[in-house]
CSV table of C-alpha atoms in Angstrom, one decimal:
chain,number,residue,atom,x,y,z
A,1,UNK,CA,-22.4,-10.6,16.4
A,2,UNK,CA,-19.9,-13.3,18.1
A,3,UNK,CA,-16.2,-11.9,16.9
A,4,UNK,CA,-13.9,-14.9,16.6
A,5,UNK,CA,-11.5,-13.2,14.7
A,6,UNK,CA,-8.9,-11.1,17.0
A,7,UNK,CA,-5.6,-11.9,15.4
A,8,UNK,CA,-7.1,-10.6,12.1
A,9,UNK,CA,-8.0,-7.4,14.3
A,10,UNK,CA,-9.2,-6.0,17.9
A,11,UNK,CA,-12.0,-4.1,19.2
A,12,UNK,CA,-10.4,-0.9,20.7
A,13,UNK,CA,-11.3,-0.4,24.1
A,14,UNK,CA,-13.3,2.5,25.5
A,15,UNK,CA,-10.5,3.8,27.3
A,16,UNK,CA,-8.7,4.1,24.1
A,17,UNK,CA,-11.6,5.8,22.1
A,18,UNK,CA,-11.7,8.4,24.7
A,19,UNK,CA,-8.2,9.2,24.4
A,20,UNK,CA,-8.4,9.7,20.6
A,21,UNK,CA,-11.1,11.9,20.8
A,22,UNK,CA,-9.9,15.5,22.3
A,23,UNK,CA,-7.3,15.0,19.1
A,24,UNK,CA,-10.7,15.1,16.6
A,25,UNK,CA,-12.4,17.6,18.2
A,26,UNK,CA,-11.0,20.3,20.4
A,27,UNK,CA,-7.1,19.4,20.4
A,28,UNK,CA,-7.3,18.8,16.2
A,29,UNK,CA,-3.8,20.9,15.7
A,30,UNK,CA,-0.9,19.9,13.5
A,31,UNK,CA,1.9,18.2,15.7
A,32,UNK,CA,4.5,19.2,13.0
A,33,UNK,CA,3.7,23.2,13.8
A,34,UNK,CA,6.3,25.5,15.8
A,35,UNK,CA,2.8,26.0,18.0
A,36,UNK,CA,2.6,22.6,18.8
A,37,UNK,CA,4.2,22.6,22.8
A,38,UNK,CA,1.8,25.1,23.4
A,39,UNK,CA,-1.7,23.3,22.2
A,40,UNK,CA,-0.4,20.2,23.1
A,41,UNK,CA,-0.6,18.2,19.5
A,42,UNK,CA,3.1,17.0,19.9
A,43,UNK,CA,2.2,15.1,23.3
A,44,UNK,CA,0.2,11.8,22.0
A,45,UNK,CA,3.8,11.1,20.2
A,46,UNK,CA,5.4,11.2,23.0
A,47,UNK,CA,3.4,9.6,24.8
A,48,UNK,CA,3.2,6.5,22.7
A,49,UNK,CA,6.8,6.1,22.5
A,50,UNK,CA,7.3,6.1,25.6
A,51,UNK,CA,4.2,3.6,26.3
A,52,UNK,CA,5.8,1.4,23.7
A,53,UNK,CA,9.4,1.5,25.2
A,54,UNK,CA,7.7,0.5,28.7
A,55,UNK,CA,5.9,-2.3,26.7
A,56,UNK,CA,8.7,-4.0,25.4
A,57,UNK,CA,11.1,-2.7,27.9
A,58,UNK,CA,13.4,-1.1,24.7
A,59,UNK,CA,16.2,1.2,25.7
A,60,UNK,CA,14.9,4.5,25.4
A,61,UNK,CA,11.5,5.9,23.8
A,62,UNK,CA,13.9,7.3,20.8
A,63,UNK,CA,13.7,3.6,19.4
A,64,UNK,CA,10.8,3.8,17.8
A,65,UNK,CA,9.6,5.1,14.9
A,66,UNK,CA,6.0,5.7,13.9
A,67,UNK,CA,3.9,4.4,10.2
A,68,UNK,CA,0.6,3.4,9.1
A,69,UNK,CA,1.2,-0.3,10.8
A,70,UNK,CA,3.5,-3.3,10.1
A,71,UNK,CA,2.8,-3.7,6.7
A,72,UNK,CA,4.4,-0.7,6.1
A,73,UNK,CA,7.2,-1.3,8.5
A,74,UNK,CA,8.2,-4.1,7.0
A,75,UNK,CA,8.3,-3.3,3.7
A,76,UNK,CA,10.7,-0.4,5.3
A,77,UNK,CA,12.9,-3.2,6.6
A,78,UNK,CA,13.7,-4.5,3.0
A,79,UNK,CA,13.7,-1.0,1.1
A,80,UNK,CA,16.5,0.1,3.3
A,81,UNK,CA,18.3,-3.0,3.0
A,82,UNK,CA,17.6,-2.5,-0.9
A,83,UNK,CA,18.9,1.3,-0.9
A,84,UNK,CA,21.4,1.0,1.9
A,85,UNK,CA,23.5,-2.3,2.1
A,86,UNK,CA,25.6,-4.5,-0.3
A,87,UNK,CA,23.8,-7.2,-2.2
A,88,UNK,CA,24.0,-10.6,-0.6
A,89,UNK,CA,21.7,-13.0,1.1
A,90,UNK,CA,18.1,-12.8,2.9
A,91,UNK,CA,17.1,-14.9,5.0
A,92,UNK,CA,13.7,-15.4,5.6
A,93,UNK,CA,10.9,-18.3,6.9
A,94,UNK,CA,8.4,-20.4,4.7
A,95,UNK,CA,5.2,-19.1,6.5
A,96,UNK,CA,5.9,-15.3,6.3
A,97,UNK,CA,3.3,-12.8,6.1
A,98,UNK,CA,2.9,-11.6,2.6
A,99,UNK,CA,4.3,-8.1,3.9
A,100,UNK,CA,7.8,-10.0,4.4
A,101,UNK,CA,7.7,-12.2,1.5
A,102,UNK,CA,6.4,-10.4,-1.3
A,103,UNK,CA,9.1,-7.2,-0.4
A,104,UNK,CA,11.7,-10.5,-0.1
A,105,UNK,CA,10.9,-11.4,-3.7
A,106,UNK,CA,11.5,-7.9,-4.9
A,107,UNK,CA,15.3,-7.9,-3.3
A,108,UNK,CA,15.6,-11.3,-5.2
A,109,UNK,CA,14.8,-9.7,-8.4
A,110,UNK,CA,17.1,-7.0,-7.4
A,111,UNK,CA,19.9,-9.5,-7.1
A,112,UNK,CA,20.1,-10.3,-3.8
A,113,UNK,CA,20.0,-14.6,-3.0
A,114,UNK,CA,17.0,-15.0,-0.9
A,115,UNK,CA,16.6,-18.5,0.7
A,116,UNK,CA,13.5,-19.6,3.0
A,117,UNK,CA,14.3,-21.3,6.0
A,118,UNK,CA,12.1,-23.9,6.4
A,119,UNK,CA,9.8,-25.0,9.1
A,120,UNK,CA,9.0,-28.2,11.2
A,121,UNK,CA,5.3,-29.9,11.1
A,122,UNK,CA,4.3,-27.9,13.5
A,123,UNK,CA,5.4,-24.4,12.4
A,124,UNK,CA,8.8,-23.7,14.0
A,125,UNK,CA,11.6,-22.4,12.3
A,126,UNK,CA,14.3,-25.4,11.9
A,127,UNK,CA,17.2,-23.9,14.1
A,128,UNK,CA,19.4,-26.8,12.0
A,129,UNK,CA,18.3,-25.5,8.5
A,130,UNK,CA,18.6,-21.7,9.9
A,131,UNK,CA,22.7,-22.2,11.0
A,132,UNK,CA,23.2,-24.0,7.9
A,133,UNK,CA,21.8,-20.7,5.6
A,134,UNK,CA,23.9,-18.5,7.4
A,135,UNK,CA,26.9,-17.4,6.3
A,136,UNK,CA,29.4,-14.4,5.8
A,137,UNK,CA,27.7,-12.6,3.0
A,138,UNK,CA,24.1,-12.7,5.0
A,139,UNK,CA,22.4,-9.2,5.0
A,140,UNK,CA,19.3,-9.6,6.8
A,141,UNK,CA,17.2,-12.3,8.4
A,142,UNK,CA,13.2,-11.8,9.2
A,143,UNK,CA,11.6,-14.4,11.0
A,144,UNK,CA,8.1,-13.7,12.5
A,145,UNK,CA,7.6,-13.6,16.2
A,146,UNK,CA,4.1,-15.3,16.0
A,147,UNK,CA,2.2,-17.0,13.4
A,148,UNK,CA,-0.8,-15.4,12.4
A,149,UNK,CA,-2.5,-18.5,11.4
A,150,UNK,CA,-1.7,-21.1,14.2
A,151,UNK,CA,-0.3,-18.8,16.7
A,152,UNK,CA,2.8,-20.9,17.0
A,153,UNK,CA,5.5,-18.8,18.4
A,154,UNK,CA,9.4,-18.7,17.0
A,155,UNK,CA,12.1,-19.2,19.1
A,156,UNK,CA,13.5,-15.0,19.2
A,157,UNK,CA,15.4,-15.6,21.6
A,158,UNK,CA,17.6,-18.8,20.0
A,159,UNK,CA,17.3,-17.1,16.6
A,160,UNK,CA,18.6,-14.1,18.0
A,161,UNK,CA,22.0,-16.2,19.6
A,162,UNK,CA,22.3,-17.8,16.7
A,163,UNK,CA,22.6,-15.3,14.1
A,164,UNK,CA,24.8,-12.9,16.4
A,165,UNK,CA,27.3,-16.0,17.1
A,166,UNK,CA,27.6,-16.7,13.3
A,167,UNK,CA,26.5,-13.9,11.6
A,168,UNK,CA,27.6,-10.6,13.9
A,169,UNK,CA,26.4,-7.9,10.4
A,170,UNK,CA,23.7,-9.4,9.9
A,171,UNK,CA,20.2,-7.9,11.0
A,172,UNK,CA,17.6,-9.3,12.8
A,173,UNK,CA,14.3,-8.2,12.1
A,174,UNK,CA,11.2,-9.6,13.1
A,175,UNK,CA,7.6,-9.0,12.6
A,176,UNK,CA,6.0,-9.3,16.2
A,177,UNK,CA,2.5,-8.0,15.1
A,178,UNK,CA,0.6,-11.0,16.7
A,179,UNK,CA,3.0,-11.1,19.3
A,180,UNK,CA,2.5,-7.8,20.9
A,181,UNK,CA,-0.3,-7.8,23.6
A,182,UNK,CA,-0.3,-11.5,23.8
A,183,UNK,CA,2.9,-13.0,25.3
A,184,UNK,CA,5.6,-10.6,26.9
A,185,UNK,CA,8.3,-9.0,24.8
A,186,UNK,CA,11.7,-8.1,26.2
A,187,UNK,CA,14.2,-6.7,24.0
A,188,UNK,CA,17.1,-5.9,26.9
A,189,UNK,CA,15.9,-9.4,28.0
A,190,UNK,CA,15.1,-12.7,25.8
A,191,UNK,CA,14.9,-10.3,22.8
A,192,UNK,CA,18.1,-8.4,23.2
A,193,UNK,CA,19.3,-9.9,19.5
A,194,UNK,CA,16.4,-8.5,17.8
A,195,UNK,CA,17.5,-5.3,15.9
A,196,UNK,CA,14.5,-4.4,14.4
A,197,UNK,CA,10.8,-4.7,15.4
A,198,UNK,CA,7.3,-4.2,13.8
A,199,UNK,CA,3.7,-4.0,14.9
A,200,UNK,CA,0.5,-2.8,14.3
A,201,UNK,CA,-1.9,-1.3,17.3
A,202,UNK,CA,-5.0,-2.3,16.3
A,203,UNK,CA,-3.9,-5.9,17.4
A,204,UNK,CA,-3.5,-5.3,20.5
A,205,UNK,CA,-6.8,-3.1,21.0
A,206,UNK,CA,-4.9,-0.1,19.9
A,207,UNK,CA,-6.6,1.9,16.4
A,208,UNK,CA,-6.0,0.7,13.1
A,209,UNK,CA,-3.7,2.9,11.1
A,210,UNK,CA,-0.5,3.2,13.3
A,211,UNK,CA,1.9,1.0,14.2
A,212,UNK,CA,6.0,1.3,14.0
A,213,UNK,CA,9.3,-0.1,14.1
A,214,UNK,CA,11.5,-0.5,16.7
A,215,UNK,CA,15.3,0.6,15.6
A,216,UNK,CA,18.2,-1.1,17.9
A,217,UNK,CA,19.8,1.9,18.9
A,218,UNK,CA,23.3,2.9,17.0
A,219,UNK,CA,21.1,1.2,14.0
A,220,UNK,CA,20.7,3.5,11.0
A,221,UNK,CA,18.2,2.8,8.0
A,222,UNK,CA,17.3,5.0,5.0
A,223,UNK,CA,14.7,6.9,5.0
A,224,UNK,CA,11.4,5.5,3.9
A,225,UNK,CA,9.4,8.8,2.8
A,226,UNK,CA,11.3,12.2,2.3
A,227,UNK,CA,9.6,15.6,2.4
A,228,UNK,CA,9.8,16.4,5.7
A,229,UNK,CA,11.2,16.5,9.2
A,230,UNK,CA,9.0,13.8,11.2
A,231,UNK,CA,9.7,10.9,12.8
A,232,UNK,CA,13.9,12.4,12.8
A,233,UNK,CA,14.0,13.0,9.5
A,234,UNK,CA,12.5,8.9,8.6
A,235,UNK,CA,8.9,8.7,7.4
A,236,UNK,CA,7.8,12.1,6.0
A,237,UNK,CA,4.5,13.1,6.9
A,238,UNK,CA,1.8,14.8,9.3
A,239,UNK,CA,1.4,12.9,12.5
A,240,UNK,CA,-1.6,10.6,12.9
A,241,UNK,CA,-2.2,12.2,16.5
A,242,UNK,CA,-5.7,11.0,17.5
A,243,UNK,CA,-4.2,7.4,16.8
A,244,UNK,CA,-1.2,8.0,18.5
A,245,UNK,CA,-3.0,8.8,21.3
A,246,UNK,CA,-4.9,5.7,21.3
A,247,UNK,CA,-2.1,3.3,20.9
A,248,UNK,CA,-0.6,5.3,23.9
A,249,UNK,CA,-3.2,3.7,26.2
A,250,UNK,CA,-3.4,0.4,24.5
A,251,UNK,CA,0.5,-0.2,24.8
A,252,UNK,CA,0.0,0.6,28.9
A,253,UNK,CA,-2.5,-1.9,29.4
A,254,UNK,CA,-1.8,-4.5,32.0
A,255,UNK,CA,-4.7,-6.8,30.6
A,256,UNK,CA,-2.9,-8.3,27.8
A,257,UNK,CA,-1.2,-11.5,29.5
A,258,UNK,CA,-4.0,-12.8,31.2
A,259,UNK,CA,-3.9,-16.7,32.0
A,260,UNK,CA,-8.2,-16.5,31.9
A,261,UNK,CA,-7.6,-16.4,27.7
A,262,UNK,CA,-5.3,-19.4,27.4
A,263,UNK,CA,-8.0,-21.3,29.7
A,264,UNK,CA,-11.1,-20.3,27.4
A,265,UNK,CA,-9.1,-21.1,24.5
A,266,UNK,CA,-7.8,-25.1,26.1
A,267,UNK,CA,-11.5,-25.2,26.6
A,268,UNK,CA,-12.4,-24.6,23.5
A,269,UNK,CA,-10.2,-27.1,22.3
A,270,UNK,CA,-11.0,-30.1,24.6
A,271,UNK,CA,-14.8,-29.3,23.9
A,272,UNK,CA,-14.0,-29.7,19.8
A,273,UNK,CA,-11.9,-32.9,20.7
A,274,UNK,CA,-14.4,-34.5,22.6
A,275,UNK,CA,-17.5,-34.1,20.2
A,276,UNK,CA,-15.5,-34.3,16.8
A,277,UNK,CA,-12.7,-37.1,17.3
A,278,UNK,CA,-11.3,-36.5,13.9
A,279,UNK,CA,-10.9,-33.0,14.1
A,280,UNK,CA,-6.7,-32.1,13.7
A,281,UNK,CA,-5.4,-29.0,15.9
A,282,UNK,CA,-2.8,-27.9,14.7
A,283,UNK,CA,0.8,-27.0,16.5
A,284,UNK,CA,-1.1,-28.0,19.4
A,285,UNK,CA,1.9,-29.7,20.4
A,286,UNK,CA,4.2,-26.4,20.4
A,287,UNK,CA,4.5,-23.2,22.3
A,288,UNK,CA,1.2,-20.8,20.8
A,289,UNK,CA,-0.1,-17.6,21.1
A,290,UNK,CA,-2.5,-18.2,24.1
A,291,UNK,CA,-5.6,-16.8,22.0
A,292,UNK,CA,-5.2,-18.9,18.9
A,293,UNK,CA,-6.9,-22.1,18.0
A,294,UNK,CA,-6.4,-23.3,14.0
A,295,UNK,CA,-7.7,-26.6,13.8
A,296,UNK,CA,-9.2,-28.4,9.9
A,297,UNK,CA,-12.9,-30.6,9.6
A,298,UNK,CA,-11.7,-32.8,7.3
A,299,UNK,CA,-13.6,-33.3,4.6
A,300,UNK,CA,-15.5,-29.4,5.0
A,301,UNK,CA,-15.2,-26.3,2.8
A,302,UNK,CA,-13.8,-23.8,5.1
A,303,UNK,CA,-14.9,-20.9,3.4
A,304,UNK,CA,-18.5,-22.1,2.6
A,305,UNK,CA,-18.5,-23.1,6.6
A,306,UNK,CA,-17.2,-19.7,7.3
A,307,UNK,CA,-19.8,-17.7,5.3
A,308,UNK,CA,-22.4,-20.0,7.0
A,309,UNK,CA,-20.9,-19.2,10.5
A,310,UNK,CA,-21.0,-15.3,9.5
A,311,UNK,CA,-24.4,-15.7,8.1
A,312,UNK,CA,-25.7,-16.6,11.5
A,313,UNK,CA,-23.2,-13.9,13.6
A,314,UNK,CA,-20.0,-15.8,14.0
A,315,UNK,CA,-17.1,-14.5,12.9
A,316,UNK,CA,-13.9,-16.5,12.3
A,317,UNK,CA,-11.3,-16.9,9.6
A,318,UNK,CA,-9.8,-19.5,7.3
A,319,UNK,CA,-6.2,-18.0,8.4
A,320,UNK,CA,-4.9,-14.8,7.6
A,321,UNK,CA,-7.4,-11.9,6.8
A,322,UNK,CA,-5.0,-10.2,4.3
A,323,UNK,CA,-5.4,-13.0,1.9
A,324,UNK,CA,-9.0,-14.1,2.5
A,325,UNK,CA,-11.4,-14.0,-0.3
A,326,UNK,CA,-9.3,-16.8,-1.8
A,327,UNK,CA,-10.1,-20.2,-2.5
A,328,UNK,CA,-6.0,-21.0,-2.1
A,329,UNK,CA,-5.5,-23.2,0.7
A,330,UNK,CA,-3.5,-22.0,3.9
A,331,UNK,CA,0.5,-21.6,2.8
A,332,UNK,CA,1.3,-21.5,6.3
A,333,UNK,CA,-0.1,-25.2,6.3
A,334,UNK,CA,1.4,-26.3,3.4
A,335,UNK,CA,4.9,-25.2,4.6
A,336,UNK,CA,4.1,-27.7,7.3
A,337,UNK,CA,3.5,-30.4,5.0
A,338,UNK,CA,-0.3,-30.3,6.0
A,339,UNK,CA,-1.9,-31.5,2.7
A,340,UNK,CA,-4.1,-29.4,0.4
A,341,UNK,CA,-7.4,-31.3,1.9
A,342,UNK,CA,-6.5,-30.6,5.0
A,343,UNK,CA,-5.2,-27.3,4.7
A,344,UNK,CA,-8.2,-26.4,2.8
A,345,UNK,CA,-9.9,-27.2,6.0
A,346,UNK,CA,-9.0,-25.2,8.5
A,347,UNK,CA,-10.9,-22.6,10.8
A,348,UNK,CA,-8.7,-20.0,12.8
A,349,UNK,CA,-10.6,-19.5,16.0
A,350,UNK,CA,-8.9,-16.4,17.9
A,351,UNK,CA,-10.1,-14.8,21.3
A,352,UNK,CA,-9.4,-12.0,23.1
A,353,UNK,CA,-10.2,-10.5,26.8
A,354,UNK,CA,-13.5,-9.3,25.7
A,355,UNK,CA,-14.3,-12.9,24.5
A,356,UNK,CA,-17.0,-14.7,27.0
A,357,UNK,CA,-17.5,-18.4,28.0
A,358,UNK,CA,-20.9,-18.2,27.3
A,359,UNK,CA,-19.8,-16.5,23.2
A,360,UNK,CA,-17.4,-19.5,22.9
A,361,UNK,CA,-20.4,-22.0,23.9
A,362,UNK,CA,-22.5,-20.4,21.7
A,363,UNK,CA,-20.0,-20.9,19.2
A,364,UNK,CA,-19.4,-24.6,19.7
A,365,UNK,CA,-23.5,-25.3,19.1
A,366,UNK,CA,-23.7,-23.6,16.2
A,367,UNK,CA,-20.2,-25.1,14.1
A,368,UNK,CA,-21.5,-28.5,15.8
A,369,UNK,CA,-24.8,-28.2,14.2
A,370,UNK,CA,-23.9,-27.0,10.7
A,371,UNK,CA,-20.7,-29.5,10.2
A,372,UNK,CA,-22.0,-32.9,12.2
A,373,UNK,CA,-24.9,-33.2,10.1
A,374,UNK,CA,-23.2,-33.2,6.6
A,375,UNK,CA,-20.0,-34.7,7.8
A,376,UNK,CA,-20.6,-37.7,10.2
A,377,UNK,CA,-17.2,-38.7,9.1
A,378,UNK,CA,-16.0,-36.4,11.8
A,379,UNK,CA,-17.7,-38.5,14.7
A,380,UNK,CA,-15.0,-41.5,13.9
A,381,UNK,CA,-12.0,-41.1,16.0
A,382,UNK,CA,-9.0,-39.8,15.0
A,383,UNK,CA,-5.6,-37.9,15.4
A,384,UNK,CA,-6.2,-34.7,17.2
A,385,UNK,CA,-2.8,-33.4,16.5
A,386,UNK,CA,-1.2,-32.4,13.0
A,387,UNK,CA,2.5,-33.5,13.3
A,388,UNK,CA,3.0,-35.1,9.6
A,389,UNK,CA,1.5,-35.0,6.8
């Protein structure tokens, strides 16, 4: 099996498994227990906060706080805002997750005036349209960090100026889950507007089941489960120490911005250029996650193409995993003014530092011989860029 499909999930590393392991066997004590300095079950915590503060290069290791992943933070994000702050407006972007967007249309049903911020044709947040939804009353704005589907990456840094120049009360929150691992973060740096952070380890070769949120310090947010103590009193419950202890390694990896992934991945791309002229990549022509390659076949089912790819061990994605299954075509694409042929198209190709040359070849033969055949269409040239519809 040839896994394609890295931004949907990562294969932990061995390094990682090892670390999780004393926590299931030997070392399987409760980290919430007065006993737990002495068997050691409160030191994967720590460990991973301070891995993640090093990470991202937050203030202290006290920033974070520890959930099931960034589904759950986010939905935090908007149920503290819900319970803890007046009504008034929401900002968020057109091509949110569904863990942002959904939780958005329940604070618009609660009263609160949720706009979308619309997006350019290739996926970036209009800076124009974002100044112009600003204003006075403005609660909270969540703009994602990194696409999941194109891997087109926001501008944090100019969001970030812009809402603290005209919007001081506001919070910025943003969902970095694709980010994290792939490009660097800095949130005393580029980032230092960003007030609250989520992300999930298993995208970054971490475990699935933990993840966080990163809470500017000074911030304070109601409490998302009650009935105990951890995580300073925030999210109730026994801590998930064999996972902590694998994100703990995954966040101190130095592997994660390595130039030899956005290489495979240009590759890649010139090597689907030069055989299928009217193939469209799209947001080629913005800043992207260096791991990411969504590009449509006109004219080709992607979900029959990407049963046949599974069927002979390639595994890739029509965009995002949480909402595959689905014959809808890509809202991220739509939101772009893609059209509904096209975005019904698309294949998300995304790597990682366990991908190989000779995988990504293999690849390439295969999706050549199952679309070429049934689609010479393909062989005429066209635009290899999406900018308008």
């Amino acid at each position: 099996m040839i896994f394609l499909d890295n931004n949907a999930t990562t294969q932990p590393t061995v390094r990682v498994v090892e670390a999780m392991l004393p926590y299931l066997t030997d070392c399987y004590y409760n980290a919430s227990a007065s006993t737990a300095a002495f068997t050691g079950a409160d030191r994967p915590r720590h460990e991973a906060a301070s891995a993640m503060a090093r990470l991202l290069n937050a203030e202290e290791p006290n920033c974070f706080t520890f959930t099931s992943g960034a589904t759950e933070s986010n939905n935090w994000v908007f149920k503290s805002v819900a319970g803890g702050r007046k009504i008034g407006r929401v900002l968020v972007s057109s091509i949110e997750h569904a863990s942002v967007s959904e939780p958005a249309a329940e604070l618009a049903r609660a009263g609160f005036e949720v706009v979308e911020v619309p997006v350019d044709a290739q996926g970036v947040v209009r800076l124009d349209a974002l100044r112009d939804a600003l204003r006075e009353d403005t609660v909270l704005v969540s703009i994602m960090a990194a696409n999941n589907e194109t891997g087109v990456l926001e501008p944090v840094e100019e969001i970030g100026r812009l809402i603290h120049d005209l919007c001081p009360t506001a919070l910025f929150h943003t969902d970095a889950t694709q980010a994290i691992g792939k490009i660097p973060v800095d949130l005393q740096g580029e980032w230092q507007n960003v007030d609250l952070l989520s992300f999930s380890a298993h995208k970054f070769h971490g475990p699935k089941g933990i993840g966080g949120l990163y809470i500017r310090p000074g911030l304070e947010l109601e409490p998302l489960l009650l009935g105990g103590g951890q995580e300073g009193g925030l999210r109730a419950g026994t801590s998930n120490t064999p996972a902590l202890a694998g994100l703990a390694v995954a966040a101190l990896s130095r592997e994660f911005h390595d130039e030899s992934i956005r290489n495979l991945r240009d590759n890649l791309e010139i090597k689907l250029l030069e055989v299928i002229p009217g193939i469209l990549i799209h947001s080629r022509d913005s800043e992207r996650l260096p791991n990411t390659s969504y590009f449509s076949l006109p004219g080709t089912n992607a979900e029959e193409l990407v049963d046949k790819l599974a069927c002979a061990g390639f595994i890739v994605a029509t965009g995002a995993a949480c909402s595959s299954g689905s014959l809808k075509a890509s809202q991220t694409l739509i939101a772009m003014d893609v059209s509904h042929e096209l975005a019904s198209s698309a294949i998300r190709v995304s790597i990682s530092k366990q991908t190989t040359s000779n995988e990504i070849k293999s690849f390439l033969e295969k999706l050549f011989s199952l679309v070429l055949p049934s689609n010479p269409s393909l062989l005429s040239s066209g635009c290899s860029t999406v900018t308008a519809p």
